[in-house]
PDB file of C-alpha atoms and ligand atoms in Angstrom:
ATOM      1  CA  MET A  23     156.937-164.168  64.702  1.00 33.00           C
ATOM      2  CA  CYS A  24     156.966-166.643  61.815  1.00 35.00           C
ATOM      3  CA  HIS A  25     158.448-170.074  62.552  1.00 35.00           C
ATOM      4  CA  ARG A  26     158.253-171.704  59.099  1.00 39.00           C
ATOM      5  CA  ALA A  27     161.563-172.800  57.642  1.00 45.00           C
ATOM      6  CA  GLY A  28     162.918-170.507  54.980  1.00 64.00           C
ATOM      7  CA  VAL A  29     160.516-167.614  55.660  1.00 69.00           C
ATOM      8  CA  MET A  30     160.964-164.184  57.162  1.00 76.00           C
ATOM      9  CA  THR A  31     158.718-161.154  57.019  1.00 80.00           C
ATOM     10  CA  VAL A  32     159.482-157.598  55.948  1.00 80.00           C
ATOM     11  CA  SER A  33     156.753-155.081  56.813  1.00 77.00           C
ATOM     12  CA  GLY A  34     154.320-157.989  57.229  1.00 78.00           C
ATOM     13  CA  ASP A  35     155.075-159.475  53.789  1.00 77.00           C
ATOM     14  CA  PRO A  36     156.637-162.937  53.700  1.00 77.00           C
ATOM     15  CA  ILE A  37     159.971-163.317  51.955  1.00 73.00           C
ATOM     16  CA  PHE A  38     161.009-166.851  51.048  1.00 71.00           C
ATOM     17  CA  MET A  39     164.664-167.689  51.511  1.00 73.00           C
ATOM     18  CA  PRO A  40     166.559-170.884  50.725  1.00 70.00           C
ATOM     19  CA  ALA A  41     165.913-173.209  53.682  1.00 68.00           C
ATOM     20  CA  SER A  42     169.697-173.581  53.971  1.00 71.00           C
ATOM     21  CA  THR A  43     170.208-169.854  54.760  1.00 87.00           C
ATOM     22  CA  SER A  44     172.104-169.573  58.035  1.00 95.00           C
ATOM     23  CA  LEU A  45     171.844-166.723  60.536  1.00 96.00           C
ATOM     24  CA  PRO A  46     175.358-165.395  59.711  1.00 97.00           C
ATOM     25  CA  GLU A  47     174.460-165.397  56.001  1.00 95.00           C
ATOM     26  CA  LEU A  48     171.223-163.555  56.740  1.00 96.00           C
ATOM     27  CA  LEU A  49     172.931-160.934  58.948  1.00 97.00           C
ATOM     28  CA  LEU A  50     175.706-160.380  56.399  1.00 97.00           C
ATOM     29  CA  ALA A  51     173.201-160.022  53.539  1.00 95.00           C
ATOM     30  CA  ILE A  52     171.299-157.387  55.563  1.00 96.00           C
ATOM     31  CA  ARG A  53     174.539-155.567  56.419  1.00 97.00           C
ATOM     32  CA  ARG A  54     175.474-155.549  52.704  1.00 96.00           C
ATOM     33  CA  GLY A  55     172.059-154.188  51.725  1.00 95.00           C
ATOM     34  CA  GLN A  56     171.244-157.377  49.793  1.00 93.00           C
ATOM     35  CA  LEU A  57     168.189-158.043  52.002  1.00 93.00           C
ATOM     36  CA  PRO A  58     165.977-155.572  53.916  1.00 94.00           C
ATOM     37  CA  PRO A  59     165.964-155.746  57.746  1.00 95.00           C
ATOM     38  CA  PRO A  60     163.306-158.347  58.604  1.00 95.00           C
ATOM     39  CA  ALA A  61     160.508-157.920  61.157  1.00 95.00           C
ATOM     40  CA  SER A  62     160.593-161.656  61.855  1.00 93.00           C
ATOM     41  CA  VAL A  63     162.818-164.570  60.964  1.00 93.00           C
ATOM     42  CA  ASP A  64     162.438-168.307  60.719  1.00 91.00           C
ATOM     43  CA  GLY A  65     162.343-169.765  64.234  1.00 93.00           C
ATOM     44  CA  ALA A  66     164.922-172.331  63.156  1.00 93.00           C
ATOM     45  CA  LEU A  67     167.452-169.492  62.896  1.00 95.00           C
ATOM     46  CA  VAL A  68     167.196-168.497  66.578  1.00 97.00           C
ATOM     47  CA  PRO A  69     170.453-169.567  68.304  1.00 98.00           C
ATOM     48  CA  ALA A  70     169.765-172.384  70.749  1.00 97.00           C
ATOM     49  CA  THR A  71     172.279-171.167  73.324  1.00 98.00           C
ATOM     50  CA  GLU A  72     174.415-168.145  74.203  1.00 98.00           C
ATOM     51  CA  ALA A  73     177.437-170.063  72.876  1.00 98.00           C
ATOM     52  CA  ALA A  74     175.651-170.447  69.531  1.00 98.00           C
ATOM     53  CA  ALA A  75     174.905-166.700  69.477  1.00 98.00           C
ATOM     54  CA  TYR A  76     178.592-165.935  70.137  1.00 98.00           C
ATOM     55  CA  ALA A  77     179.577-168.306  67.313  1.00 98.00           C
ATOM     56  CA  VAL A  78     177.361-166.233  64.984  1.00 98.00           C
ATOM     57  CA  GLN A  79     179.079-163.039  66.213  1.00 98.00           C
ATOM     58  CA  ASP A  80     182.422-164.652  65.380  1.00 98.00           C
ATOM     59  CA  THR A  81     181.388-165.711  61.877  1.00 98.00           C
ATOM     60  CA  VAL A  82     179.848-162.332  60.996  1.00 98.00           C
ATOM     61  CA  GLY A  83     182.699-160.477  62.681  1.00 98.00           C
ATOM     62  CA  ARG A  84     185.268-162.016  60.351  1.00 97.00           C
ATOM     63  CA  SER A  85     183.763-159.797  57.609  1.00 98.00           C
ATOM     64  CA  LEU A  86     183.689-156.597  59.681  1.00 98.00           C
ATOM     65  CA  GLY A  87     187.411-155.784  59.851  1.00 98.00           C
ATOM     66  CA  PRO A  88     189.744-155.501  62.811  1.00 98.00           C
ATOM     67  CA  VAL A  89     188.406-155.529  66.357  1.00 98.00           C
ATOM     68  CA  GLY A  90     189.072-152.298  68.274  1.00 98.00           C
ATOM     69  CA  GLY A  91     186.903-152.824  71.327  1.00 98.00           C
ATOM     70  CA  TRP A  92     184.178-154.732  73.093  1.00 98.00           C
ATOM     71  CA  LYS A  93     180.833-154.004  74.669  1.00 98.00           C
ATOM     72  CA  VAL A  94     179.861-155.815  77.842  1.00 98.00           C
ATOM     73  CA  GLY A  95     176.816-155.584  80.091  1.00 98.00           C
ATOM     74  CA  ALA A  96     174.864-157.509  82.694  1.00 98.00           C
ATOM     75  CA  SER A  97     171.315-157.340  83.985  1.00 97.00           C
ATOM     76  CA  SER A  98     172.362-157.391  87.666  1.00 98.00           C
ATOM     77  CA  PRO A  99     175.569-157.413  89.764  1.00 97.00           C
ATOM     78  CA  ASP A 100     175.439-161.231  89.930  1.00 97.00           C
ATOM     79  CA  ALA A 101     174.203-162.000  86.414  1.00 98.00           C
ATOM     80  CA  GLU A 102     176.396-163.590  83.761  1.00 97.00           C
ATOM     81  CA  PRO A 103     177.514-160.692  81.521  1.00 98.00           C
ATOM     82  CA  ALA A 104     176.909-160.600  77.775  1.00 98.00           C
ATOM     83  CA  CYS A 105     179.245-159.078  75.207  1.00 98.00           C
ATOM     84  CA  ALA A 106     180.188-158.451  71.598  1.00 98.00           C
ATOM     85  CA  PRO A 107     183.376-157.387  69.850  1.00 98.00           C
ATOM     86  CA  ILE A 108     183.311-153.914  68.292  1.00 98.00           C
ATOM     87  CA  HIS A 109     185.178-153.289  65.060  1.00 98.00           C
ATOM     88  CA  THR A 110     187.319-150.240  64.274  1.00 98.00           C
ATOM     89  CA  ALA A 111     184.918-149.321  61.440  1.00 98.00           C
ATOM     90  CA  THR A 112     182.288-148.271  64.010  1.00 98.00           C
ATOM     91  CA  ILE A 113     184.602-146.619  66.568  1.00 98.00           C
ATOM     92  CA  PHE A 114     184.806-142.812  66.467  1.00 98.00           C
ATOM     93  CA  SER A 115     186.755-140.165  68.381  1.00 98.00           C
ATOM     94  CA  ASP A 116     185.395-137.349  70.509  1.00 98.00           C
ATOM     95  CA  GLY A 117     183.664-134.673  68.413  1.00 98.00           C
ATOM     96  CA  ALA A 118     183.203-136.950  65.410  1.00 98.00           C
ATOM     97  CA  THR A 119     180.377-136.770  62.942  1.00 98.00           C
ATOM     98  CA  VAL A 120     179.013-140.303  62.677  1.00 98.00           C
ATOM     99  CA  PRO A 121     178.057-140.737  59.008  1.00 98.00           C
ATOM    100  CA  ALA A 122     174.339-141.254  58.411  1.00 98.00           C
ATOM    101  CA  ASP A 123     174.839-144.633  56.781  1.00 97.00           C
ATOM    102  CA  THR A 124     176.578-146.060  59.878  1.00 98.00           C
ATOM    103  CA  CYS A 125     173.297-146.764  61.708  1.00 98.00           C
ATOM    104  CA  ARG A 126     169.604-146.951  60.757  1.00 98.00           C
ATOM    105  CA  HIS A 127     168.401-146.611  64.358  1.00 98.00           C
ATOM    106  CA  LEU A 128     170.143-144.235  66.757  1.00 98.00           C
ATOM    107  CA  GLY A 129     169.719-145.475  70.322  1.00 98.00           C
ATOM    108  CA  VAL A 130     171.948-143.199  72.392  1.00 98.00           C
ATOM    109  CA  GLU A 131     173.570-144.575  75.556  1.00 98.00           C
ATOM    110  CA  ALA A 132     176.121-142.884  77.852  1.00 98.00           C
ATOM    111  CA  GLU A 133     178.662-145.383  79.134  1.00 98.00           C
ATOM    112  CA  ILE A 134     182.016-145.706  80.886  1.00 98.00           C
ATOM    113  CA  GLY A 135     184.762-147.313  78.807  1.00 98.00           C
ATOM    114  CA  TYR A 136     188.181-148.683  79.703  1.00 98.00           C
ATOM    115  CA  ARG A 137     191.083-148.760  77.253  1.00 98.00           C
ATOM    116  CA  PHE A 138     193.521-151.646  77.703  1.00 98.00           C
ATOM    117  CA  ALA A 139     197.131-150.498  77.554  1.00 98.00           C
ATOM    118  CA  ARG A 140     198.283-154.128  77.409  1.00 98.00           C
ATOM    119  CA  ALA A 141     196.850-157.123  75.598  1.00 98.00           C
ATOM    120  CA  LEU A 142     195.227-160.009  77.451  1.00 98.00           C
ATOM    121  CA  PRO A 143     195.624-162.764  74.858  1.00 98.00           C
ATOM    122  CA  PRO A 144     194.221-166.291  75.016  1.00 98.00           C
ATOM    123  CA  ARG A 145     196.094-168.512  77.441  1.00 96.00           C
ATOM    124  CA  ALA A 146     195.477-171.696  79.406  1.00 95.00           C
ATOM    125  CA  ALA A 147     195.260-170.106  82.867  1.00 97.00           C
ATOM    126  CA  PRO A 148     192.401-167.722  83.660  1.00 98.00           C
ATOM    127  CA  TRP A 149     193.254-164.028  83.830  1.00 98.00           C
ATOM    128  CA  THR A 150     193.061-162.866  87.442  1.00 98.00           C
ATOM    129  CA  ARG A 151     191.330-159.666  88.572  1.00 98.00           C
ATOM    130  CA  ASP A 152     194.709-158.093  89.436  1.00 98.00           C
ATOM    131  CA  GLU A 153     196.146-158.940  86.012  1.00 98.00           C
ATOM    132  CA  VAL A 154     193.107-157.523  84.221  1.00 98.00           C
ATOM    133  CA  LEU A 155     193.124-154.308  86.249  1.00 98.00           C
ATOM    134  CA  ASP A 156     196.881-153.922  85.752  1.00 98.00           C
ATOM    135  CA  ALA A 157     196.345-154.041  81.978  1.00 98.00           C
ATOM    136  CA  ILE A 158     193.923-151.066  81.987  1.00 98.00           C
ATOM    137  CA  GLY A 159     195.455-147.808  80.820  1.00 98.00           C
ATOM    138  CA  THR A 160     192.672-145.235  80.877  1.00 98.00           C
ATOM    139  CA  ALA A 161     188.951-144.720  81.524  1.00 98.00           C
ATOM    140  CA  HIS A 162     186.817-142.769  79.042  1.00 98.00           C
ATOM    141  CA  PRO A 163     183.368-141.244  78.636  1.00 98.00           C
ATOM    142  CA  VAL A 164     181.704-143.191  75.835  1.00 98.00           C
ATOM    143  CA  ILE A 165     178.561-142.836  73.759  1.00 98.00           C
ATOM    144  CA  GLU A 166     177.330-146.099  72.340  1.00 98.00           C
ATOM    145  CA  ILE A 167     174.754-146.019  69.564  1.00 98.00           C
ATOM    146  CA  LEU A 168     172.406-149.000  69.559  1.00 98.00           C
ATOM    147  CA  ASP A 169     171.232-150.257  66.186  1.00 98.00           C
ATOM    148  CA  THR A 170     169.953-153.524  64.775  1.00 98.00           C
ATOM    149  CA  ARG A 171     170.119-155.505  61.579  1.00 98.00           C
ATOM    150  CA  PHE A 172     166.478-156.504  62.226  1.00 97.00           C
ATOM    151  CA  ALA A 173     163.505-154.224  61.620  1.00 97.00           C
ATOM    152  CA  ARG A 174     163.231-152.889  65.170  1.00 97.00           C
ATOM    153  CA  PRO A 175     165.620-152.833  68.139  1.00 97.00           C
ATOM    154  CA  GLY A 176     164.816-155.382  70.835  1.00 96.00           C
ATOM    155  CA  SER A 177     161.810-156.781  68.956  1.00 95.00           C
ATOM    156  CA  LEU A 178     162.950-160.368  68.396  1.00 97.00           C
ATOM    157  CA  HIS A 179     164.365-163.219  70.484  1.00 97.00           C
ATOM    158  CA  LYS A 180     167.109-162.086  72.877  1.00 97.00           C
ATOM    159  CA  LEU A 181     169.605-164.516  71.329  1.00 98.00           C
ATOM    160  CA  LEU A 182     168.975-163.135  67.829  1.00 98.00           C
ATOM    161  CA  HIS A 183     169.935-159.684  69.087  1.00 98.00           C
ATOM    162  CA  ALA A 184     172.907-161.180  70.943  1.00 98.00           C
ATOM    163  CA  ALA A 185     174.038-162.842  67.717  1.00 98.00           C
ATOM    164  CA  ASP A 186     173.563-159.492  65.972  1.00 98.00           C
ATOM    165  CA  GLN A 187     176.569-157.986  67.788  1.00 98.00           C
ATOM    166  CA  GLN A 188     174.413-157.249  70.855  1.00 98.00           C
ATOM    167  CA  SER A 189     172.712-154.539  68.753  1.00 98.00           C
ATOM    168  CA  HIS A 190     175.883-152.492  68.419  1.00 98.00           C
ATOM    169  CA  GLY A 191     175.791-149.571  65.984  1.00 98.00           C
ATOM    170  CA  ALA A 192     178.662-147.208  66.794  1.00 98.00           C
ATOM    171  CA  MET A 193     180.881-146.151  69.693  1.00 99.00           C
ATOM    172  CA  ILE A 194     182.296-142.666  70.274  1.00 99.00           C
ATOM    173  CA  VAL A 195     185.213-142.579  72.716  1.00 98.00           C
ATOM    174  CA  GLY A 196     186.069-139.412  74.647  1.00 98.00           C
ATOM    175  CA  PRO A 197     189.413-138.393  76.167  1.00 98.00           C
ATOM    176  CA  GLY A 198     190.895-140.800  78.683  1.00 95.00           C
ATOM    177  CA  THR A 199     192.118-140.420  82.232  1.00 97.00           C
ATOM    178  CA  THR A 200     194.836-142.542  83.766  1.00 98.00           C
ATOM    179  CA  ALA A 201     193.300-141.820  87.209  1.00 97.00           C
ATOM    180  CA  TRP A 202     190.696-144.529  86.627  1.00 97.00           C
ATOM    181  CA  ARG A 203     191.420-146.275  89.952  1.00 96.00           C
ATOM    182  CA  THR A 204     189.993-143.261  91.831  1.00 96.00           C
ATOM    183  CA  LEU A 205     186.822-143.315  89.715  1.00 96.00           C
ATOM    184  CA  ASP A 206     183.815-144.816  91.501  1.00 96.00           C
ATOM    185  CA  PRO A 207     181.798-145.983  88.481  1.00 96.00           C
ATOM    186  CA  VAL A 208     178.937-147.244  90.644  1.00 96.00           C
ATOM    187  CA  ARG A 209     178.366-143.802  92.186  1.00 96.00           C
ATOM    188  CA  GLU A 210     179.424-141.571  89.303  1.00 97.00           C
ATOM    189  CA  ARG A 211     176.986-138.950  87.976  1.00 98.00           C
ATOM    190  CA  VAL A 212     176.177-138.824  84.270  1.00 98.00           C
ATOM    191  CA  VAL A 213     174.456-136.094  82.271  1.00 98.00           C
ATOM    192  CA  LEU A 214     173.275-136.901  78.751  1.00 98.00           C
ATOM    193  CA  ARG A 215     172.397-133.940  76.538  1.00 98.00           C
ATOM    194  CA  ILE A 216     170.518-134.246  73.267  1.00 98.00           C
ATOM    195  CA  ASN A 217     170.802-131.156  71.060  1.00 98.00           C
ATOM    196  CA  GLY A 218     172.008-129.234  74.120  1.00 98.00           C
ATOM    197  CA  LYS A 219     169.055-130.180  76.366  1.00 98.00           C
ATOM    198  CA  VAL A 220     169.466-132.452  79.382  1.00 98.00           C
ATOM    199  CA  ALA A 221     167.767-135.752  78.559  1.00 98.00           C
ATOM    200  CA  VAL A 222     169.090-137.788  81.513  1.00 98.00           C
ATOM    201  CA  ASP A 223     170.813-136.743  84.745  1.00 98.00           C
ATOM    202  CA  HIS A 224     171.568-139.831  86.806  1.00 95.00           C
ATOM    203  CA  ILE A 225     173.833-140.999  89.608  1.00 97.00           C
ATOM    204  CA  GLY A 226     174.622-144.658  90.088  1.00 94.00           C
ATOM    205  CA  GLY A 227     176.010-146.512  87.089  1.00 94.00           C
ATOM    206  CA  ASN A 228     173.797-149.251  85.705  1.00 95.00           C
ATOM    207  CA  ALA A 229     172.155-152.568  86.554  1.00 96.00           C
ATOM    208  CA  ALA A 230     175.425-154.468  86.218  1.00 97.00           C
ATOM    209  CA  GLY A 231     176.986-152.793  89.257  1.00 97.00           C
ATOM    210  CA  ASP A 232     180.785-152.918  89.294  1.00 96.00           C
ATOM    211  CA  PRO A 233     182.047-152.689  85.694  1.00 98.00           C
ATOM    212  CA  LEU A 234     185.451-154.050  86.726  1.00 97.00           C
ATOM    213  CA  ARG A 235     183.810-157.418  87.439  1.00 98.00           C
ATOM    214  CA  MET A 236     182.620-157.432  83.824  1.00 98.00           C
ATOM    215  CA  LEU A 237     186.100-156.610  82.515  1.00 98.00           C
ATOM    216  CA  VAL A 238     187.523-159.652  84.335  1.00 98.00           C
ATOM    217  CA  TRP A 239     184.698-161.826  82.956  1.00 98.00           C
ATOM    218  CA  LEU A 240     185.294-160.431  79.463  1.00 98.00           C
ATOM    219  CA  ALA A 241     189.048-161.071  79.567  1.00 98.00           C
ATOM    220  CA  ASN A 242     188.404-164.754  80.224  1.00 98.00           C
ATOM    221  CA  HIS A 243     185.431-165.015  77.870  1.00 98.00           C
ATOM    222  CA  ALA A 244     187.409-163.393  75.011  1.00 98.00           C
ATOM    223  CA  ALA A 245     190.386-165.652  75.737  1.00 98.00           C
ATOM    224  CA  ARG A 246     188.162-168.757  75.557  1.00 97.00           C
ATOM    225  CA  ARG A 247     186.868-167.470  72.187  1.00 97.00           C
ATOM    226  CA  GLY A 248     190.449-167.380  70.940  1.00 97.00           C
ATOM    227  CA  MET A 249     190.442-163.597  70.639  1.00 97.00           C
ATOM    228  CA  GLY A 250     191.524-162.093  73.913  1.00 98.00           C
ATOM    229  CA  ILE A 251     191.476-158.349  74.468  1.00 98.00           C
ATOM    230  CA  GLY A 252     193.941-156.524  72.241  1.00 98.00           C
ATOM    231  CA  ALA A 253     196.229-153.710  73.381  1.00 98.00           C
ATOM    232  CA  GLY A 254     194.434-150.415  72.696  1.00 98.00           C
ATOM    233  CA  CYS A 255     190.957-151.973  72.759  1.00 98.00           C
ATOM    234  CA  VAL A 256     188.226-149.939  74.471  1.00 98.00           C
ATOM    235  CA  VAL A 257     185.685-151.937  76.459  1.00 98.00           C
ATOM    236  CA  THR A 258     182.428-150.102  77.071  1.00 98.00           C
ATOM    237  CA  THR A 259     180.478-151.306  80.081  1.00 98.00           C
ATOM    238  CA  GLY A 260     176.784-150.733  79.458  1.00 98.00           C
ATOM    239  CA  SER A 261     174.411-147.838  79.471  1.00 98.00           C
ATOM    240  CA  THR A 262     174.161-145.596  82.524  1.00 98.00           C
ATOM    241  CA  THR A 263     171.272-143.654  80.984  1.00 98.00           C
ATOM    242  CA  GLY A 264     168.994-146.215  79.370  1.00 97.00           C
ATOM    243  CA  THR A 265     168.555-145.895  75.626  1.00 98.00           C
ATOM    244  CA  ILE A 266     167.286-142.649  74.078  1.00 98.00           C
ATOM    245  CA  PHE A 267     166.302-143.019  70.436  1.00 98.00           C
ATOM    246  CA  VAL A 268     166.988-139.870  68.400  1.00 98.00           C
ATOM    247  CA  ALA A 269     166.621-138.760  64.798  1.00 98.00           C
ATOM    248  CA  HIS A 270     169.446-138.444  62.325  1.00 98.00           C
ATOM    249  CA  GLY A 271     170.981-134.949  62.479  1.00 98.00           C
ATOM    250  CA  THR A 272     171.229-134.896  66.301  1.00 98.00           C
ATOM    251  CA  ASP A 273     174.036-133.596  68.534  1.00 98.00           C
ATOM    252  CA  VAL A 274     174.728-135.696  71.629  1.00 98.00           C
ATOM    253  CA  GLU A 275     176.955-135.138  74.653  1.00 98.00           C
ATOM    254  CA  ALA A 276     177.572-137.452  77.606  1.00 98.00           C
ATOM    255  CA  SER A 277     179.419-136.044  80.587  1.00 98.00           C
ATOM    256  CA  PHE A 278     180.765-137.687  83.745  1.00 98.00           C
ATOM    257  CA  PRO A 279     182.376-135.408  86.425  1.00 97.00           C
ATOM    258  CA  ALA A 280     185.398-137.691  86.846  1.00 97.00           C
ATOM    259  CA  LEU A 281     185.881-138.276  83.115  1.00 98.00           C
ATOM    260  CA  GLY A 282     184.678-135.151  81.339  1.00 98.00           C
ATOM    261  CA  PRO A 283     182.501-134.990  78.234  1.00 98.00           C
ATOM    262  CA  VAL A 284     182.303-136.877  74.943  1.00 98.00           C
ATOM    263  CA  ARG A 285     180.395-135.372  72.025  1.00 98.00           C
ATOM    264  CA  ALA A 286     179.236-136.484  68.608  1.00 98.00           C
ATOM    265  CA  HIS A 287     177.052-135.348  65.756  1.00 98.00           C
ATOM    266  CA  LEU A 288     174.867-138.178  64.471  1.00 98.00           C
ATOM    267  CA  ALA A 289     174.421-137.262  60.815  1.00 98.00           C
TER     268      ALA A 289
HETATM  269  C1  LIG B 321     175.886-156.469  76.158  1.00 78.42           C
HETATM  270  C2  LIG B 321     175.151-155.390  75.990  1.00 78.42           C
HETATM  271  C3  LIG B 321     174.877-154.423  77.003  1.00 78.42           C
HETATM  272  C4  LIG B 321     174.365-153.186  76.748  1.00 78.42           C
HETATM  273  O1  LIG B 321     174.154-152.712  75.525  1.00 78.42           O
HETATM  274  C5  LIG B 321     174.037-152.267  77.841  1.00 78.42           C
HETATM  275  O2  LIG B 321     173.994-152.687  78.997  1.00 78.42           O
HETATM  276  O3  LIG B 321     173.840-151.077  77.573  1.00 78.42           O
END
């Protein structure tokens, strides 16, 4: 990775940028097609802290339209979760064709999502676990598509990818069930099919363990960021299948016995 001020590389070739270019400006220029996705960026642009990465999400997010959901994940049951808001422009319904220009990379992940029937807005007192759970309306099978505004997913500093909306590309939300309290997300089976063939068949959720813990964390994190969780927002809780990169033109289906299937065509 190149650490000189004002330089990034695209396919190994240096591109000189004004030294004053900020990370939000860079990410927005890439999103607008004004700059190609870089393979490396100036080391001075790497956020120094998670809070700095979230501030970049906030600045970029103001240009991405209304928020319709969140993604949240954690590397272990005790680890501090990480998150990003998801905008309505990249949220699709069951059976949707996701237009080809939505994502460059298509990293397919099967996830469990929760739709909030009631808002949890910013407030002085922390949201309690009971209050957060009482605000959930339905649970859903979800496909999240991982993408990146950099050249390759996961190739740069973790906090650059965190700032880049935690590598969110698109989210497809399947039908919901109100019986979410009887769902055991930690022991639920998931089958991910790619073009009709089973790619992953797994029981046991993901590294984060209990997703409800992450929803409580997110409610308070989003409140501290002045956003809160809006009524109708879907929070997706991390991949239960790892990430399967597929080509454009692929059909995907994720199915959980307690939730049913969600399908999409990735054009
Ligand atoms: C915050 C991001 C988490 C994920 O993308 C994941 O666990 O799948």
